[in-house]
Amino acid sequence: MIELDGAAGEGGGQVLRTALTLSMITGQPFSIKNIRAGRARPGLMRQHLVAVQAAARICHADVADVAVGAQTLLFEPGKICAGDYEFAIGTAGSCTLVLQTVLPALLFADGPSSVRLNGGTHNSMAPPAHFLQRAYGRVLAAMGAGIDIRLNRFGFYPAGGGEVVADVQPCAALRQLDLLQRGARRLGYAESFVAGVPAGVAKRELDCIGQGMGWEEEQLLACVLPAEYGPGNVLLVTLEHEHVTEVFSGFGEKAVRAETVAKLTLEHARRYIASGAAVGEWLADQIMLPMALAGGGSFTADRLSLHALTNAEVIARFLPVRFVFESTERMHTVRITSIDV
């Protein structure tokens, strides 16, 4: 039994999600206390509860009665089983965070699987669906994973109502990957999606990105979604390089100017470009787990958050791996190595 304290490090939901994923894969049970103790509203939110329920269903786990607000959990996994799964968060809670909890486990199932999730697809506190498709999904593909992610309907906060579907092929073993350089840029573009808000918001955001990046009109794409999807607005900046794709996002909010949303998104993209690193802050966090499952790997990142460092600590509780962090003025290098046991 692995005992975890959710108050350690960053104190958010990543501790729980990583533990669920690795418990399913390794067969090691775990208990956790102080779930999300570092958040203003500690305990399980709806999306965390669905992640627990989804993991339990996929591996036939024994789990005590648990509900929204719970701050403790005991999880005893069984065998991962392939299947066609469907989960509804019922709010604008993030589909993508639930999906990231179960996708790695389904790679180790006994056959192909599909997962359909209903809820929020573009939330400010979670990776948007496009990030999973273009950035996270490309890294997994390079490691030998067969995953296809489709966005069927946008779901913005607070209405939700979005839908994401992922098809997963079993993978005998993930390949080790070294992402130390991004390579030459092949493509760069920005998209502004608006639903139930004036189309002028998209134009203002894209004008700001165009000026800041020196991009031409064909690289600036305004996308007006059906009004019933909203109200909502997401701005995406995608940078596709030889070895990796990065996606930076900004979210429109009430009383926040479109130019402010664009400038914050531009700031993150520029920081990444200037660093010369292969991946950005958020992708760095997400690829630690699959690299550890592969038994090793390495990458350079423009920034390492406390979120990422906490994630590394949880991964090392379940897998025989060691994380080594090296830093320079411009970037951080993370090396993951296997430990003989």
PDB file of N, CA, C and O in Angstrom, residues 8-77:
ATOM      1  N   ALA A   8       1.187  17.571   0.006  1.00  0.00           N
ATOM      2  CA  ALA A   8       2.609  17.714  -0.289  1.00  0.00           C
ATOM      3  C   ALA A   8       2.818  18.482  -1.591  1.00  0.00           C
ATOM      4  O   ALA A   8       2.014  18.386  -2.523  1.00  0.00           O
ATOM      5  N   GLY A   9       3.910  19.238  -1.639  1.00  0.00           N
ATOM      6  CA  GLY A   9       4.269  19.939  -2.867  1.00  0.00           C
ATOM      7  C   GLY A   9       3.210  20.920  -3.309  1.00  0.00           C
ATOM      8  O   GLY A   9       2.764  21.783  -2.549  1.00  0.00           O
ATOM      9  N   GLU A  10       2.759  20.756  -4.554  1.00  0.00           N
ATOM     10  CA  GLU A  10       1.822  21.693  -5.152  1.00  0.00           C
ATOM     11  C   GLU A  10       0.427  21.580  -4.552  1.00  0.00           C
ATOM     12  O   GLU A  10      -0.339  22.538  -4.580  1.00  0.00           O
ATOM     13  N   GLY A  11       0.084  20.412  -4.042  1.00  0.00           N
ATOM     14  CA  GLY A  11      -1.169  20.258  -3.310  1.00  0.00           C
ATOM     15  C   GLY A  11      -2.427  20.312  -4.143  1.00  0.00           C
ATOM     16  O   GLY A  11      -3.494  20.680  -3.649  1.00  0.00           O
ATOM     17  N   GLY A  12      -2.332  19.920  -5.446  1.00  0.00           N
ATOM     18  CA  GLY A  12      -3.493  19.948  -6.316  1.00  0.00           C
ATOM     19  C   GLY A  12      -3.955  18.569  -6.730  1.00  0.00           C
ATOM     20  O   GLY A  12      -3.550  17.546  -6.166  1.00  0.00           O
ATOM     21  N   GLY A  13      -4.784  18.541  -7.773  1.00  0.00           N
ATOM     22  CA  GLY A  13      -5.386  17.291  -8.212  1.00  0.00           C
ATOM     23  C   GLY A  13      -4.446  16.370  -8.970  1.00  0.00           C
ATOM     24  O   GLY A  13      -4.758  15.187  -9.158  1.00  0.00           O
ATOM     25  N   GLN A  14      -3.277  16.881  -9.419  1.00  0.00           N
ATOM     26  CA  GLN A  14      -2.357  16.045 -10.180  1.00  0.00           C
ATOM     27  C   GLN A  14      -1.852  14.868  -9.365  1.00  0.00           C
ATOM     28  O   GLN A  14      -1.604  13.787  -9.906  1.00  0.00           O
ATOM     29  N   VAL A  15      -1.682  15.042  -8.065  1.00  0.00           N
ATOM     30  CA  VAL A  15      -1.237  13.945  -7.200  1.00  0.00           C
ATOM     31  C   VAL A  15      -2.206  12.771  -7.311  1.00  0.00           C
ATOM     32  O   VAL A  15      -1.802  11.620  -7.493  1.00  0.00           O
ATOM     33  N   LEU A  16      -3.491  13.064  -7.231  1.00  0.00           N
ATOM     34  CA  LEU A  16      -4.512  12.024  -7.330  1.00  0.00           C
ATOM     35  C   LEU A  16      -4.529  11.393  -8.714  1.00  0.00           C
ATOM     36  O   LEU A  16      -4.554  10.166  -8.846  1.00  0.00           O
ATOM     37  N   ARG A  17      -4.514  12.220  -9.774  1.00  0.00           N
ATOM     38  CA  ARG A  17      -4.609  11.677 -11.131  1.00  0.00           C
ATOM     39  C   ARG A  17      -3.413  10.778 -11.468  1.00  0.00           C
ATOM     40  O   ARG A  17      -3.578   9.694 -12.043  1.00  0.00           O
ATOM     41  N   THR A  18      -2.212  11.214 -11.118  1.00  0.00           N
ATOM     42  CA  THR A  18      -1.022  10.399 -11.382  1.00  0.00           C
ATOM     43  C   THR A  18      -1.072   9.097 -10.600  1.00  0.00           C
ATOM     44  O   THR A  18      -0.735   8.032 -11.120  1.00  0.00           O
ATOM     45  N   ALA A  19      -1.517   9.170  -9.352  1.00  0.00           N
ATOM     46  CA  ALA A  19      -1.615   7.967  -8.539  1.00  0.00           C
ATOM     47  C   ALA A  19      -2.621   6.978  -9.130  1.00  0.00           C
ATOM     48  O   ALA A  19      -2.376   5.770  -9.171  1.00  0.00           O
ATOM     49  N   LEU A  20      -3.756   7.484  -9.604  1.00  0.00           N
ATOM     50  CA  LEU A  20      -4.756   6.606 -10.216  1.00  0.00           C
ATOM     51  C   LEU A  20      -4.183   5.915 -11.452  1.00  0.00           C
ATOM     52  O   LEU A  20      -4.329   4.697 -11.625  1.00  0.00           O
ATOM     53  N   THR A  21      -3.512   6.687 -12.323  1.00  0.00           N
ATOM     54  CA  THR A  21      -2.949   6.124 -13.548  1.00  0.00           C
ATOM     55  C   THR A  21      -1.946   5.022 -13.232  1.00  0.00           C
ATOM     56  O   THR A  21      -2.018   3.920 -13.790  1.00  0.00           O
ATOM     57  N   LEU A  22      -1.009   5.313 -12.350  1.00  0.00           N
ATOM     58  CA  LEU A  22       0.066   4.352 -12.078  1.00  0.00           C
ATOM     59  C   LEU A  22      -0.402   3.186 -11.218  1.00  0.00           C
ATOM     60  O   LEU A  22       0.139   2.091 -11.318  1.00  0.00           O
ATOM     61  N   SER A  23      -1.400   3.399 -10.401  1.00  0.00           N
ATOM     62  CA  SER A  23      -1.975   2.286  -9.653  1.00  0.00           C
ATOM     63  C   SER A  23      -2.622   1.288 -10.603  1.00  0.00           C
ATOM     64  O   SER A  23      -2.464   0.067 -10.469  1.00  0.00           O
ATOM     65  N   MET A  24      -3.357   1.800 -11.598  1.00  0.00           N
ATOM     66  CA  MET A  24      -3.967   0.922 -12.596  1.00  0.00           C
ATOM     67  C   MET A  24      -2.910   0.106 -13.337  1.00  0.00           C
ATOM     68  O   MET A  24      -3.056  -1.104 -13.544  1.00  0.00           O
ATOM     69  N   ILE A  25      -1.831   0.765 -13.733  1.00  0.00           N
ATOM     70  CA  ILE A  25      -0.816   0.117 -14.567  1.00  0.00           C
ATOM     71  C   ILE A  25       0.054  -0.858 -13.772  1.00  0.00           C
ATOM     72  O   ILE A  25       0.357  -1.956 -14.245  1.00  0.00           O
ATOM     73  N   THR A  26       0.453  -0.457 -12.570  1.00  0.00           N
ATOM     74  CA  THR A  26       1.374  -1.293 -11.781  1.00  0.00           C
ATOM     75  C   THR A  26       0.668  -2.301 -10.892  1.00  0.00           C
ATOM     76  O   THR A  26       1.290  -3.252 -10.417  1.00  0.00           O
ATOM     77  N   GLY A  27      -0.629  -2.104 -10.654  1.00  0.00           N
ATOM     78  CA  GLY A  27      -1.352  -2.995  -9.757  1.00  0.00           C
ATOM     79  C   GLY A  27      -1.126  -2.695  -8.290  1.00  0.00           C
ATOM     80  O   GLY A  27      -1.597  -3.436  -7.422  1.00  0.00           O
ATOM     81  N   GLN A  28      -0.444  -1.596  -7.991  1.00  0.00           N
ATOM     82  CA  GLN A  28      -0.169  -1.240  -6.598  1.00  0.00           C
ATOM     83  C   GLN A  28      -1.323  -0.410  -6.022  1.00  0.00           C
ATOM     84  O   GLN A  28      -1.676   0.628  -6.579  1.00  0.00           O
ATOM     85  N   PRO A  29      -1.894  -0.842  -4.900  1.00  0.00           N
ATOM     86  CA  PRO A  29      -2.949  -0.043  -4.272  1.00  0.00           C
ATOM     87  C   PRO A  29      -2.348   1.193  -3.601  1.00  0.00           C
ATOM     88  O   PRO A  29      -1.157   1.234  -3.281  1.00  0.00           O
ATOM     89  N   PHE A  30      -3.182   2.198  -3.396  1.00  0.00           N
ATOM     90  CA  PHE A  30      -2.703   3.391  -2.690  1.00  0.00           C
ATOM     91  C   PHE A  30      -3.820   3.991  -1.864  1.00  0.00           C
ATOM     92  O   PHE A  30      -5.006   3.774  -2.109  1.00  0.00           O
ATOM     93  N   SER A  31      -3.392   4.747  -0.859  1.00  0.00           N
ATOM     94  CA  SER A  31      -4.335   5.565  -0.091  1.00  0.00           C
ATOM     95  C   SER A  31      -3.823   6.991  -0.133  1.00  0.00           C
ATOM     96  O   SER A  31      -2.615   7.239  -0.213  1.00  0.00           O
ATOM     97  N   ILE A  32      -4.731   7.943  -0.110  1.00  0.00           N
ATOM     98  CA  ILE A  32      -4.348   9.348  -0.142  1.00  0.00           C
ATOM     99  C   ILE A  32      -5.216  10.120   0.839  1.00  0.00           C
ATOM    100  O   ILE A  32      -6.413   9.865   0.970  1.00  0.00           O
ATOM    101  N   LYS A  33      -4.573  11.028   1.555  1.00  0.00           N
ATOM    102  CA  LYS A  33      -5.278  11.918   2.468  1.00  0.00           C
ATOM    103  C   LYS A  33      -5.025  13.362   2.031  1.00  0.00           C
ATOM    104  O   LYS A  33      -4.145  13.633   1.214  1.00  0.00           O
ATOM    105  N   ASN A  34      -5.797  14.274   2.558  1.00  0.00           N
ATOM    106  CA  ASN A  34      -5.640  15.705   2.251  1.00  0.00           C
ATOM    107  C   ASN A  34      -5.705  15.981   0.745  1.00  0.00           C
ATOM    108  O   ASN A  34      -4.900  16.739   0.200  1.00  0.00           O
ATOM    109  N   ILE A  35      -6.659  15.366   0.072  1.00  0.00           N
ATOM    110  CA  ILE A  35      -6.789  15.561  -1.376  1.00  0.00           C
ATOM    111  C   ILE A  35      -7.017  17.030  -1.693  1.00  0.00           C
ATOM    112  O   ILE A  35      -7.886  17.679  -1.120  1.00  0.00           O
ATOM    113  N   ARG A  36      -6.176  17.572  -2.595  1.00  0.00           N
ATOM    114  CA  ARG A  36      -6.271  18.962  -3.056  1.00  0.00           C
ATOM    115  C   ARG A  36      -6.260  19.945  -1.886  1.00  0.00           C
ATOM    116  O   ARG A  36      -6.953  20.964  -1.892  1.00  0.00           O
ATOM    117  N   ALA A  37      -5.423  19.656  -0.902  1.00  0.00           N
ATOM    118  CA  ALA A  37      -5.368  20.518   0.282  1.00  0.00           C
ATOM    119  C   ALA A  37      -4.847  21.913  -0.041  1.00  0.00           C
ATOM    120  O   ALA A  37      -5.093  22.858   0.719  1.00  0.00           O
ATOM    121  N   GLY A  38      -4.132  22.055  -1.146  1.00  0.00           N
ATOM    122  CA  GLY A  38      -3.577  23.354  -1.508  1.00  0.00           C
ATOM    123  C   GLY A  38      -4.531  24.239  -2.283  1.00  0.00           C
ATOM    124  O   GLY A  38      -4.139  25.321  -2.726  1.00  0.00           O
ATOM    125  N   ARG A  39      -5.764  23.809  -2.461  1.00  0.00           N
ATOM    126  CA  ARG A  39      -6.739  24.577  -3.237  1.00  0.00           C
ATOM    127  C   ARG A  39      -7.720  25.315  -2.318  1.00  0.00           C
ATOM    128  O   ARG A  39      -7.941  24.917  -1.172  1.00  0.00           O
ATOM    129  N   ALA A  40      -8.326  26.360  -2.861  1.00  0.00           N
ATOM    130  CA  ALA A  40      -9.283  27.146  -2.072  1.00  0.00           C
ATOM    131  C   ALA A  40     -10.465  26.292  -1.633  1.00  0.00           C
ATOM    132  O   ALA A  40     -11.012  26.485  -0.541  1.00  0.00           O
ATOM    133  N   ARG A  41     -10.866  25.353  -2.501  1.00  0.00           N
ATOM    134  CA  ARG A  41     -11.932  24.404  -2.159  1.00  0.00           C
ATOM    135  C   ARG A  41     -11.323  23.013  -2.183  1.00  0.00           C
ATOM    136  O   ARG A  41     -11.309  22.340  -3.211  1.00  0.00           O
ATOM    137  N   PRO A  42     -10.783  22.555  -1.049  1.00  0.00           N
ATOM    138  CA  PRO A  42     -10.103  21.251  -1.013  1.00  0.00           C
ATOM    139  C   PRO A  42     -11.074  20.096  -1.203  1.00  0.00           C
ATOM    140  O   PRO A  42     -12.294  20.267  -1.150  1.00  0.00           O
ATOM    141  N   GLY A  43     -10.497  18.913  -1.433  1.00  0.00           N
ATOM    142  CA  GLY A  43     -11.311  17.725  -1.648  1.00  0.00           C
ATOM    143  C   GLY A  43     -11.649  17.530  -3.116  1.00  0.00           C
ATOM    144  O   GLY A  43     -11.250  18.306  -3.980  1.00  0.00           O
ATOM    145  N   LEU A  44     -12.381  16.469  -3.388  1.00  0.00           N
ATOM    146  CA  LEU A  44     -12.719  16.117  -4.765  1.00  0.00           C
ATOM    147  C   LEU A  44     -13.752  17.083  -5.352  1.00  0.00           C
ATOM    148  O   LEU A  44     -14.803  17.312  -4.752  1.00  0.00           O
ATOM    149  N   MET A  45     -13.433  17.638  -6.526  1.00  0.00           N
ATOM    150  CA  MET A  45     -14.436  18.324  -7.326  1.00  0.00           C
ATOM    151  C   MET A  45     -15.064  17.275  -8.239  1.00  0.00           C
ATOM    152  O   MET A  45     -14.646  16.114  -8.277  1.00  0.00           O
ATOM    153  N   ARG A  46     -16.075  17.683  -9.000  1.00  0.00           N
ATOM    154  CA  ARG A  46     -16.791  16.728  -9.835  1.00  0.00           C
ATOM    155  C   ARG A  46     -15.863  16.005 -10.815  1.00  0.00           C
ATOM    156  O   ARG A  46     -15.948  14.801 -11.002  1.00  0.00           O
ATOM    157  N   GLN A  47     -14.929  16.745 -11.426  1.00  0.00           N
ATOM    158  CA  GLN A  47     -14.045  16.128 -12.417  1.00  0.00           C
ATOM    159  C   GLN A  47     -13.094  15.122 -11.772  1.00  0.00           C
ATOM    160  O   GLN A  47     -12.732  14.111 -12.376  1.00  0.00           O
ATOM    161  N   HIS A  48     -12.693  15.368 -10.509  1.00  0.00           N
ATOM    162  CA  HIS A  48     -11.815  14.423  -9.813  1.00  0.00           C
ATOM    163  C   HIS A  48     -12.582  13.156  -9.440  1.00  0.00           C
ATOM    164  O   HIS A  48     -12.049  12.047  -9.527  1.00  0.00           O
ATOM    165  N   LEU A  49     -13.835  13.333  -9.031  1.00  0.00           N
ATOM    166  CA  LEU A  49     -14.667  12.175  -8.712  1.00  0.00           C
ATOM    167  C   LEU A  49     -14.856  11.299  -9.942  1.00  0.00           C
ATOM    168  O   LEU A  49     -14.760  10.071  -9.866  1.00  0.00           O
ATOM    169  N   VAL A  50     -15.106  11.914 -11.110  1.00  0.00           N
ATOM    170  CA  VAL A  50     -15.277  11.148 -12.343  1.00  0.00           C
ATOM    171  C   VAL A  50     -13.977  10.440 -12.713  1.00  0.00           C
ATOM    172  O   VAL A  50     -13.999   9.305 -13.201  1.00  0.00           O
ATOM    173  N   ALA A  51     -12.829  11.071 -12.465  1.00  0.00           N
ATOM    174  CA  ALA A  51     -11.544  10.412 -12.730  1.00  0.00           C
ATOM    175  C   ALA A  51     -11.407   9.154 -11.880  1.00  0.00           C
ATOM    176  O   ALA A  51     -10.954   8.105 -12.367  1.00  0.00           O
ATOM    177  N   VAL A  52     -11.803   9.233 -10.610  1.00  0.00           N
ATOM    178  CA  VAL A  52     -11.765   8.058  -9.737  1.00  0.00           C
ATOM    179  C   VAL A  52     -12.713   6.985 -10.250  1.00  0.00           C
ATOM    180  O   VAL A  52     -12.367   5.800 -10.344  1.00  0.00           O
ATOM    181  N   GLN A  53     -13.922   7.388 -10.591  1.00  0.00           N
ATOM    182  CA  GLN A  53     -14.926   6.428 -11.073  1.00  0.00           C
ATOM    183  C   GLN A  53     -14.496   5.783 -12.385  1.00  0.00           C
ATOM    184  O   GLN A  53     -14.681   4.580 -12.581  1.00  0.00           O
ATOM    185  N   ALA A  54     -13.914   6.582 -13.278  1.00  0.00           N
ATOM    186  CA  ALA A  54     -13.461   6.052 -14.563  1.00  0.00           C
ATOM    187  C   ALA A  54     -12.334   5.053 -14.366  1.00  0.00           C
ATOM    188  O   ALA A  54     -12.326   3.972 -14.970  1.00  0.00           O
ATOM    189  N   ALA A  55     -11.363   5.405 -13.527  1.00  0.00           N
ATOM    190  CA  ALA A  55     -10.243   4.503 -13.263  1.00  0.00           C
ATOM    191  C   ALA A  55     -10.736   3.204 -12.627  1.00  0.00           C
ATOM    192  O   ALA A  55     -10.305   2.103 -12.996  1.00  0.00           O
ATOM    193  N   ALA A  56     -11.659   3.319 -11.676  1.00  0.00           N
ATOM    194  CA  ALA A  56     -12.171   2.136 -10.988  1.00  0.00           C
ATOM    195  C   ALA A  56     -12.913   1.213 -11.950  1.00  0.00           C
ATOM    196  O   ALA A  56     -12.779  -0.016 -11.880  1.00  0.00           O
ATOM    197  N   ARG A  57     -13.660   1.797 -12.869  1.00  0.00           N
ATOM    198  CA  ARG A  57     -14.412   0.981 -13.820  1.00  0.00           C
ATOM    199  C   ARG A  57     -13.480   0.282 -14.810  1.00  0.00           C
ATOM    200  O   ARG A  57     -13.678  -0.890 -15.143  1.00  0.00           O
ATOM    201  N   ILE A  58     -12.462   1.001 -15.270  1.00  0.00           N
ATOM    202  CA  ILE A  58     -11.563   0.444 -16.279  1.00  0.00           C
ATOM    203  C   ILE A  58     -10.728  -0.706 -15.729  1.00  0.00           C
ATOM    204  O   ILE A  58     -10.419  -1.658 -16.450  1.00  0.00           O
ATOM    205  N   CYS A  59     -10.380  -0.649 -14.449  1.00  0.00           N
ATOM    206  CA  CYS A  59      -9.552  -1.729 -13.888  1.00  0.00           C
ATOM    207  C   CYS A  59     -10.267  -2.519 -12.792  1.00  0.00           C
ATOM    208  O   CYS A  59      -9.624  -3.270 -12.050  1.00  0.00           O
ATOM    209  N   HIS A  60     -11.597  -2.366 -12.697  1.00  0.00           N
ATOM    210  CA  HIS A  60     -12.390  -3.121 -11.710  1.00  0.00           C
ATOM    211  C   HIS A  60     -11.784  -2.996 -10.315  1.00  0.00           C
ATOM    212  O   HIS A  60     -11.589  -3.986  -9.602  1.00  0.00           O
ATOM    213  N   ALA A  61     -11.521  -1.761  -9.923  1.00  0.00           N
ATOM    214  CA  ALA A  61     -10.881  -1.517  -8.632  1.00  0.00           C
ATOM    215  C   ALA A  61     -11.880  -1.586  -7.487  1.00  0.00           C
ATOM    216  O   ALA A  61     -13.079  -1.330  -7.667  1.00  0.00           O
ATOM    217  N   ASP A  62     -11.364  -1.934  -6.340  1.00  0.00           N
ATOM    218  CA  ASP A  62     -12.118  -1.806  -5.101  1.00  0.00           C
ATOM    219  C   ASP A  62     -11.857  -0.408  -4.565  1.00  0.00           C
ATOM    220  O   ASP A  62     -10.705  -0.012  -4.326  1.00  0.00           O
ATOM    221  N   VAL A  63     -12.920   0.364  -4.403  1.00  0.00           N
ATOM    222  CA  VAL A  63     -12.771   1.720  -3.891  1.00  0.00           C
ATOM    223  C   VAL A  63     -13.925   1.993  -2.936  1.00  0.00           C
ATOM    224  O   VAL A  63     -15.077   1.664  -3.220  1.00  0.00           O
ATOM    225  N   ALA A  64     -13.577   2.556  -1.787  1.00  0.00           N
ATOM    226  CA  ALA A  64     -14.610   2.851  -0.800  1.00  0.00           C
ATOM    227  C   ALA A  64     -15.544   3.924  -1.349  1.00  0.00           C
ATOM    228  O   ALA A  64     -15.227   4.633  -2.296  1.00  0.00           O
ATOM    229  N   ASP A  65     -16.722   4.025  -0.726  1.00  0.00           N
ATOM    230  CA  ASP A  65     -17.669   5.063  -1.136  1.00  0.00           C
ATOM    231  C   ASP A  65     -16.987   6.424  -1.116  1.00  0.00           C
ATOM    232  O   ASP A  65     -16.325   6.798  -0.137  1.00  0.00           O
ATOM    233  N   VAL A  66     -17.130   7.153  -2.190  1.00  0.00           N
ATOM    234  CA  VAL A  66     -16.466   8.439  -2.301  1.00  0.00           C
ATOM    235  C   VAL A  66     -17.415   9.410  -2.995  1.00  0.00           C
ATOM    236  O   VAL A  66     -18.226   9.011  -3.834  1.00  0.00           O
ATOM    237  N   ALA A  67     -17.333  10.672  -2.623  1.00  0.00           N
ATOM    238  CA  ALA A  67     -18.253  11.672  -3.161  1.00  0.00           C
ATOM    239  C   ALA A  67     -17.529  13.002  -3.307  1.00  0.00           C
ATOM    240  O   ALA A  67     -16.393  13.173  -2.845  1.00  0.00           O
ATOM    241  N   VAL A  68     -18.178  13.950  -3.968  1.00  0.00           N
ATOM    242  CA  VAL A  68     -17.624  15.291  -4.101  1.00  0.00           C
ATOM    243  C   VAL A  68     -17.319  15.850  -2.711  1.00  0.00           C
ATOM    244  O   VAL A  68     -18.127  15.723  -1.790  1.00  0.00           O
ATOM    245  N   GLY A  69     -16.143  16.424  -2.558  1.00  0.00           N
ATOM    246  CA  GLY A  69     -15.730  16.987  -1.278  1.00  0.00           C
ATOM    247  C   GLY A  69     -14.880  16.050  -0.445  1.00  0.00           C
ATOM    248  O   GLY A  69     -14.248  16.486   0.534  1.00  0.00           O
ATOM    249  N   ALA A  70     -14.831  14.769  -0.809  1.00  0.00           N
ATOM    250  CA  ALA A  70     -14.031  13.803  -0.047  1.00  0.00           C
ATOM    251  C   ALA A  70     -12.558  14.186  -0.078  1.00  0.00           C
ATOM    252  O   ALA A  70     -12.031  14.598  -1.110  1.00  0.00           O
ATOM    253  N   GLN A  71     -11.872  14.025   1.050  1.00  0.00           N
ATOM    254  CA  GLN A  71     -10.460  14.382   1.137  1.00  0.00           C
ATOM    255  C   GLN A  71      -9.568  13.169   1.385  1.00  0.00           C
ATOM    256  O   GLN A  71      -8.353  13.307   1.531  1.00  0.00           O
ATOM    257  N   THR A  72     -10.171  11.978   1.405  1.00  0.00           N
ATOM    258  CA  THR A  72      -9.394  10.743   1.527  1.00  0.00           C
ATOM    259  C   THR A  72      -9.904   9.729   0.515  1.00  0.00           C
ATOM    260  O   THR A  72     -11.056   9.793   0.086  1.00  0.00           O
ATOM    261  N   LEU A  73      -9.035   8.788   0.140  1.00  0.00           N
ATOM    262  CA  LEU A  73      -9.410   7.772  -0.833  1.00  0.00           C
ATOM    263  C   LEU A  73      -8.527   6.547  -0.655  1.00  0.00           C
ATOM    264  O   LEU A  73      -7.324   6.665  -0.423  1.00  0.00           O
ATOM    265  N   LEU A  74      -9.150   5.379  -0.756  1.00  0.00           N
ATOM    266  CA  LEU A  74      -8.420   4.109  -0.794  1.00  0.00           C
ATOM    267  C   LEU A  74      -8.757   3.447  -2.120  1.00  0.00           C
ATOM    268  O   LEU A  74      -9.929   3.250  -2.442  1.00  0.00           O
ATOM    269  N   PHE A  75      -7.718   3.096  -2.901  1.00  0.00           N
ATOM    270  CA  PHE A  75      -7.910   2.572  -4.248  1.00  0.00           C
ATOM    271  C   PHE A  75      -7.108   1.286  -4.401  1.00  0.00           C
ATOM    272  O   PHE A  75      -5.887   1.290  -4.273  1.00  0.00           O
ATOM    273  N   GLU A  76      -7.815   0.171  -4.673  1.00  0.00           N
ATOM    274  CA  GLU A  76      -7.165  -1.128  -4.848  1.00  0.00           C
ATOM    275  C   GLU A  76      -7.499  -1.648  -6.246  1.00  0.00           C
ATOM    276  O   GLU A  76      -8.614  -2.109  -6.483  1.00  0.00           O
ATOM    277  N   PRO A  77      -6.554  -1.569  -7.167  1.00  0.00           N
ATOM    278  CA  PRO A  77      -6.847  -1.854  -8.577  1.00  0.00           C
ATOM    279  C   PRO A  77      -6.933  -3.341  -8.883  1.00  0.00           C
ATOM    280  O   PRO A  77      -6.376  -4.184  -8.174  1.00  0.00           O
TER     281      PRO A  77
END
